[in-house]
């Protein structure tokens, strides 16, 4: 605040009354009111050099402290309507008409001289004011037409809004003009401030005006000026303006927390292409070639094809056709390379996982991925054609289904689910299979993902010699739970307001 | 997966246990309860267990699981009295046939419905909607053996089920609701499959429709069952149907199938494979330590026949209806289910390993930190988009490195994106009524010529967005990434000419930067200037 300069030479009195804890502005207002008696805000502003709003605000604060009375008086004022303004310029209709004629004149003739509207208004008033008679459609002037008080009032009102005292005509005249819709009546609150006895006493005792620091400036800090001055106390209870910072997508934050869990558990992150051959997406996972999930209605098929891996394709063929070398029954029928080499958008991240296991056959392997998978689903609140899938695999000597349950318990506990239970499940490429369920307050037991031990029909043709434990879950469904979303689309086609307002989630 | 309706009366009668106990335990043999109603429960069974797709099959499994009855369910099959001749021509069309006769049935409306439901669920789950397997069930009253499975001219006429007038087979495919629905299965054939009796009465036109003559009703006692198809799944379906009828007290009879070359075969084959299993194998896969005797007991609860051999191995008899048993792991899963998953002690694996994040993730994480620090918020749009948004709205020509899906599900998702900017423009478009400025970015994958690539893109929209702003942004990112780069003026129709540049690293183009062309803004419904850039990271 820059009021300090004008205040310095206004300092007066010697003691300070701490009881009231007045701001500088309040002190100025009080001192000025003490000198001047009643003052209107504008007058007070002029005297004190403060802004009108500041004066009003300070006076009200002083009123709360019992140092100032705020007096309110209602006064009446008048101003012209737009019709009134017109007549103030060109005369009342009856005046216009009486000026337009010198002897008896027919109404038809008059309508050509002045406007028909004016004629119809004026005739009544000519008779009423005794300026003319109207006989058989003729206006006969009576030779007398003095300027009336109403006309005087119109003229004085044409300078702007006035009070009735300022107008100085009988109230009946004003009422008539209001009835003629030429004048508006207004009510105005007139506010004045007056110092109370307590206020006067305080001023008598003396008020010290001293400079207060509002915004600290660089100069103040450097000069040390702040040491001699008081810091104006702020109202710390004022509600803050709501602002939003830039942020990581809440869903990404959840994904990163899950990645963190895997990394802490000693898993290596793997990634792969979105475009995969049917071979890696289905055949390598022992999905029969006539399985409904492979059809056009469930999977996004692409135009291109991929070359089949020479080291695996014959072994995979043998497994599908007759169970290969492990005594399985296989699926029977003929396995077609043409079907296997067709490209698809990966329907699960397992297409990437299985290739990683084939490429890295040395145990122990612990790997995970959280990436997008694609299914040919119509978009609705709980289905989207692409979604994130989480997957973990462990390949090691001597590991069993019981170890899988151990891993799942640990994993889900770290995800924040205290209670986990297991039910039999079915997945085409695992045996045994299990559906983990977690307990969610308010929802009960919720199925969350699937898991199992990879079938030998899957691992053997790829040269994977040890058991593989695997589990996966749909991350977007979990995000719905954690972010309290009703519609999955909100994650992908985000409302910026939702992004701004959604607090960073925690698992 | 098929949802099976199980009637409580039937289920309690056939299982010998109360419905509460049954419903409590059903999920533990591998099923999801869909709905519990006043008189029935709807259950989704796994596709691997078509033998559970009937109240009879479920009751059989539950009797074992609850300990009411254990071991292999042996169904007596009586000698054949009915023969069926297989025409040579049929081998080209629908070669596999399995038949059975079941006598002494007593049907109620609910048990007829159960049989029809089973037939439909098998058509779907085992038969791939009748393509691989289709089943016909016939009342034997008005038909006379021997029967004949042949291939006939499409003009052959008979009265199909639900009709009163004869239609030619060709007409059935055009007029009968089932004909219309399944016509594609005989598409392109010059002759159609047909099963007739000794007097040329029609039993069925597989896999389309039965004749009206053999309709099954509440008074029906003796049934002839035909299952036709393309693979051995035919025999599995036949065993599932006949064993379900045997569970209801029917007497099963063999049918003699006589091939054109004179060889013959008796069906149904209710007995199937013998498997061998050791306790070590069970331990290795499941982690449950069990003696051979324990294994036998658990297998019997799952309705297998089992005994311990002298060398300590367990011999397992797998009933013909268990089509899901491909190798020992399937048996071990059943042992674990019988043991109870809740009784298995979870143990963490012992091997020590070191976790490592993928280089792509560390790159993404770094870039994300930089962008958020610069005041940009992250978005994660779909990667599927359309040519319209990706090219047309961006005023850019279609490129030839695009991955298009063959059968898009909607016109909004016909291709995988090759760039990120159109996605960001779309998000601005969704947020036209939200407060400005809006500054968003994505660091995500695109697919170019079938391969993933990691891109970064950012846009800023507000009344005074200009080239300087985005130029400063790019410069800050490059400094933070310690990458030297240069920009050279270029023409990209998505940007305003003269306010657009290519971003080069080591002389190679890695991205674009500029002020978005007003027509692009209009295409996305935007009324404020937008600036942005996109670069390839990896």
Tab-separated table of N, CA and C in Angstrom, chain A residues 176-223:
chain	number	residue	atom	x	y	z
A	176	UNK	N	-49.053	14.651	-10.828
A	176	UNK	CA	-49.701	14.660	-12.138
A	176	UNK	C	-48.723	14.227	-13.236
A	177	UNK	N	-47.483	14.728	-13.157
A	177	UNK	CA	-46.472	14.369	-14.161
A	177	UNK	C	-46.116	12.874	-14.084
A	178	UNK	N	-46.110	12.367	-12.846
A	178	UNK	CA	-45.855	10.927	-12.703
A	178	UNK	C	-46.983	10.154	-13.354
A	179	UNK	N	-48.271	10.623	-13.126
A	179	UNK	CA	-49.429	9.942	-13.718
A	179	UNK	C	-49.362	9.992	-15.245
A	180	UNK	N	-48.841	11.105	-15.774
A	180	UNK	CA	-48.709	11.243	-17.244
A	180	UNK	C	-47.503	10.472	-17.786
A	181	UNK	N	-46.840	9.740	-16.884
A	181	UNK	CA	-45.671	8.919	-17.235
A	181	UNK	C	-44.541	9.728	-17.845
A	182	UNK	N	-44.423	10.984	-17.349
A	182	UNK	CA	-43.341	11.822	-17.851
A	182	UNK	C	-42.206	11.901	-16.843
A	183	UNK	N	-42.525	11.511	-15.581
A	183	UNK	CA	-41.529	11.605	-14.517
A	183	UNK	C	-41.510	10.305	-13.711
A	184	UNK	N	-40.306	9.862	-13.334
A	184	UNK	CA	-40.155	8.700	-12.446
A	184	UNK	C	-39.864	9.175	-11.051
A	185	UNK	N	-40.417	8.401	-10.085
A	185	UNK	CA	-40.081	8.689	-8.693
A	185	UNK	C	-39.082	7.630	-8.240
A	186	UNK	N	-37.987	8.045	-7.591
A	186	UNK	CA	-36.977	7.095	-7.121
A	186	UNK	C	-36.776	7.252	-5.636
A	187	UNK	N	-36.350	6.125	-5.021
A	187	UNK	CA	-35.965	6.186	-3.615
A	187	UNK	C	-34.481	5.936	-3.522
A	188	UNK	N	-33.805	6.672	-2.708
A	188	UNK	CA	-32.363	6.526	-2.610
A	188	UNK	C	-31.978	6.466	-1.155
A	189	UNK	N	-31.052	5.505	-0.857
A	189	UNK	CA	-30.577	5.442	0.518
A	189	UNK	C	-29.371	6.354	0.620
A	190	UNK	N	-29.431	7.256	1.557
A	190	UNK	CA	-28.301	8.145	1.733
A	190	UNK	C	-27.607	7.723	3.015
A	191	UNK	N	-26.308	7.354	2.880
A	191	UNK	CA	-25.616	6.836	4.037
A	191	UNK	C	-24.685	7.918	4.576
A	192	UNK	N	-24.705	8.147	5.868
A	192	UNK	CA	-23.697	9.044	6.447
A	192	UNK	C	-23.095	8.380	7.662
A	193	UNK	N	-21.888	8.766	7.983
A	193	UNK	CA	-21.180	8.188	9.115
A	193	UNK	C	-21.019	9.240	10.201
A	194	UNK	N	-21.148	8.754	11.450
A	194	UNK	CA	-21.005	9.677	12.590
A	194	UNK	C	-20.201	8.954	13.669
A	195	UNK	N	-19.293	9.676	14.269
A	195	UNK	CA	-18.466	9.074	15.308
A	195	UNK	C	-19.293	8.886	16.579
A	196	UNK	N	-19.088	7.774	17.294
A	196	UNK	CA	-19.815	7.542	18.549
A	196	UNK	C	-19.031	8.182	19.692
A	197	UNK	N	-19.650	8.132	20.891
A	197	UNK	CA	-18.988	8.688	22.079
A	197	UNK	C	-17.680	7.962	22.334
A	198	UNK	N	-17.726	6.603	22.182
A	198	UNK	CA	-16.501	5.822	22.385
A	198	UNK	C	-15.430	6.234	21.400
A	199	UNK	N	-15.904	6.475	20.159
A	199	UNK	CA	-14.974	6.858	19.104
A	199	UNK	C	-14.319	8.188	19.437
A	200	UNK	N	-15.157	9.125	19.913
A	200	UNK	CA	-14.626	10.448	20.256
A	200	UNK	C	-13.603	10.360	21.370
A	201	UNK	N	-13.919	9.481	22.326
A	201	UNK	CA	-13.015	9.316	23.462
A	201	UNK	C	-11.666	8.800	22.977
A	202	UNK	N	-11.757	7.834	22.069
A	202	UNK	CA	-10.542	7.236	21.532
A	202	UNK	C	-9.702	8.271	20.797
A	203	UNK	N	-10.390	9.107	20.009
A	203	UNK	CA	-9.662	10.140	19.270
A	203	UNK	C	-9.020	11.137	20.244
A	204	UNK	N	-9.815	11.438	21.288
A	204	UNK	CA	-9.265	12.359	22.306
A	204	UNK	C	-8.008	11.789	22.931
A	205	UNK	N	-8.063	10.508	23.274
A	205	UNK	CA	-6.899	9.861	23.892
A	205	UNK	C	-5.699	9.844	22.959
A	206	UNK	N	-6.017	9.941	21.697
A	206	UNK	CA	-4.913	9.974	20.734
A	206	UNK	C	-4.739	8.659	20.001
A	207	UNK	N	-4.679	8.754	18.701
A	207	UNK	CA	-4.464	7.564	17.868
A	207	UNK	C	-3.158	7.764	17.114
A	208	UNK	N	-2.291	6.781	17.210
A	208	UNK	CA	-1.040	6.880	16.476
A	208	UNK	C	-1.228	6.263	15.099
A	209	UNK	N	-0.917	7.048	14.129
A	209	UNK	CA	-0.950	6.501	12.777
A	209	UNK	C	0.451	6.061	12.424
A	210	UNK	N	0.571	4.768	12.120
A	210	UNK	CA	1.905	4.380	11.693
A	210	UNK	C	1.776	3.538	10.436
A	211	UNK	N	2.855	3.496	9.701
A	211	UNK	CA	2.818	2.782	8.435
A	211	UNK	C	2.782	1.277	8.693
A	212	UNK	N	1.914	0.561	7.914
A	212	UNK	CA	1.852	-0.908	8.011
A	212	UNK	C	2.334	-1.491	6.707
A	213	UNK	N	2.984	-2.618	6.816
A	213	UNK	CA	3.445	-3.280	5.593
A	213	UNK	C	2.381	-4.250	5.122
A	214	UNK	N	1.961	-4.092	3.875
A	214	UNK	CA	1.080	-5.100	3.276
A	214	UNK	C	1.996	-6.025	2.468
A	215	UNK	N	2.169	-5.757	1.180
A	215	UNK	CA	3.067	-6.580	0.368
A	215	UNK	C	4.522	-6.201	0.673
A	216	UNK	N	5.306	-7.174	1.049
A	216	UNK	CA	6.733	-6.921	1.271
A	216	UNK	C	7.387	-6.682	-0.081
A	217	UNK	N	8.169	-5.614	-0.156
A	217	UNK	CA	8.838	-5.346	-1.432
A	217	UNK	C	10.336	-5.607	-1.285
A	218	UNK	N	10.925	-5.776	-2.424
A	218	UNK	CA	12.354	-6.030	-2.470
A	218	UNK	C	13.122	-4.896	-1.783
A	219	UNK	N	12.662	-3.626	-2.012
A	219	UNK	CA	13.332	-2.466	-1.410
A	219	UNK	C	13.299	-2.552	0.109
A	220	UNK	N	12.106	-2.901	0.639
A	220	UNK	CA	11.958	-2.981	2.099
A	220	UNK	C	12.953	-3.958	2.700
A	221	UNK	N	13.081	-5.129	2.032
A	221	UNK	CA	13.969	-6.162	2.573
A	221	UNK	C	15.401	-5.662	2.563
A	222	UNK	N	15.780	-5.067	1.429
A	222	UNK	CA	17.160	-4.605	1.287
A	222	UNK	C	17.473	-3.457	2.245
A	223	UNK	N	16.520	-2.512	2.359
A	223	UNK	CA	16.793	-1.314	3.145
A	223	UNK	C	16.663	-1.549	4.648
